[in-house]
Coordinates of C-alpha atoms in Angstrom, one line a residue:
M2 CA 44.1 43.8 -26.6
S3 CA 40.4 44.7 -26.5
A4 CA 37.7 43.5 -28.9
P5 CA 36.8 45.9 -31.7
K6 CA 33.7 48.0 -31.0
D7 CA 30.5 47.1 -32.7
D8 CA 29.5 50.4 -34.2
L9 CA 25.9 49.3 -35.1
Y10 CA 25.3 48.0 -31.6
V11 CA 26.7 51.2 -30.0
R12 CA 24.5 53.3 -32.2
Y13 CA 21.5 51.1 -31.4
M14 CA 22.0 51.4 -27.7
D15 CA 22.7 55.1 -27.9
A16 CA 19.3 55.5 -29.8
F17 CA 17.6 53.5 -27.0
R18 CA 19.1 55.6 -24.3
T19 CA 18.2 58.8 -26.1
L20 CA 14.6 57.7 -26.7
S21 CA 14.2 56.4 -23.2
K22 CA 15.5 59.7 -21.7
H23 CA 13.1 61.7 -23.9
T24 CA 10.1 59.5 -23.1
K25 CA 10.6 59.8 -19.4
G26 CA 10.0 63.5 -19.6
C27 CA 7.4 63.6 -22.4
T28 CA 3.7 63.0 -21.5
A29 CA 2.7 62.6 -25.1
C30 CA 5.3 59.9 -25.8
Q31 CA 4.4 58.1 -22.6
N32 CA 0.8 57.9 -23.8
G33 CA 1.8 56.5 -27.2
E34 CA 1.3 59.8 -29.0
E35 CA 4.7 60.6 -30.3
C36 CA 5.5 64.3 -30.3
G37 CA 7.5 66.2 -32.9
T38 CA 10.8 65.4 -31.0
G39 CA 9.9 61.8 -30.1
A40 CA 8.8 60.6 -33.5
P41 CA 12.3 60.9 -35.2
L42 CA 13.9 59.4 -32.1
H43 CA 11.6 56.4 -32.2
E44 CA 12.1 56.0 -35.9
R45 CA 15.9 56.0 -35.5
F46 CA 15.7 53.5 -32.7
A47 CA 13.4 51.2 -34.7
R48 CA 15.6 51.4 -37.8
L49 CA 18.8 50.6 -35.9
Q50 CA 17.0 47.8 -33.9
D51 CA 15.8 46.2 -37.2
A52 CA 19.3 46.5 -38.7
Y53 CA 20.9 44.9 -35.6
R54 CA 18.4 42.1 -35.4
A55 CA 18.7 41.4 -39.1
R56 CA 22.5 41.2 -38.8
Q57 CA 22.2 38.9 -35.7
L58 CA 19.9 36.5 -37.7
K59 CA 22.3 36.5 -40.6
Q60 CA 25.2 35.6 -38.4
Q61 CA 23.2 32.7 -36.9
R62 CA 22.7 31.0 -40.2

């Protein structure tokens, strides 16, 4: 029997992959100037990362 999937972690890693893929091909995002497409991708990644880290800290207590 496999362990249950961690939906938050899966969404966090998916956001990372999506943002990384976009940044590889976007000169503006590579230079720290988020484009219209990159800005929401970065925001989603940051929000999910914060949620994942907060949950990890809560579990360590």
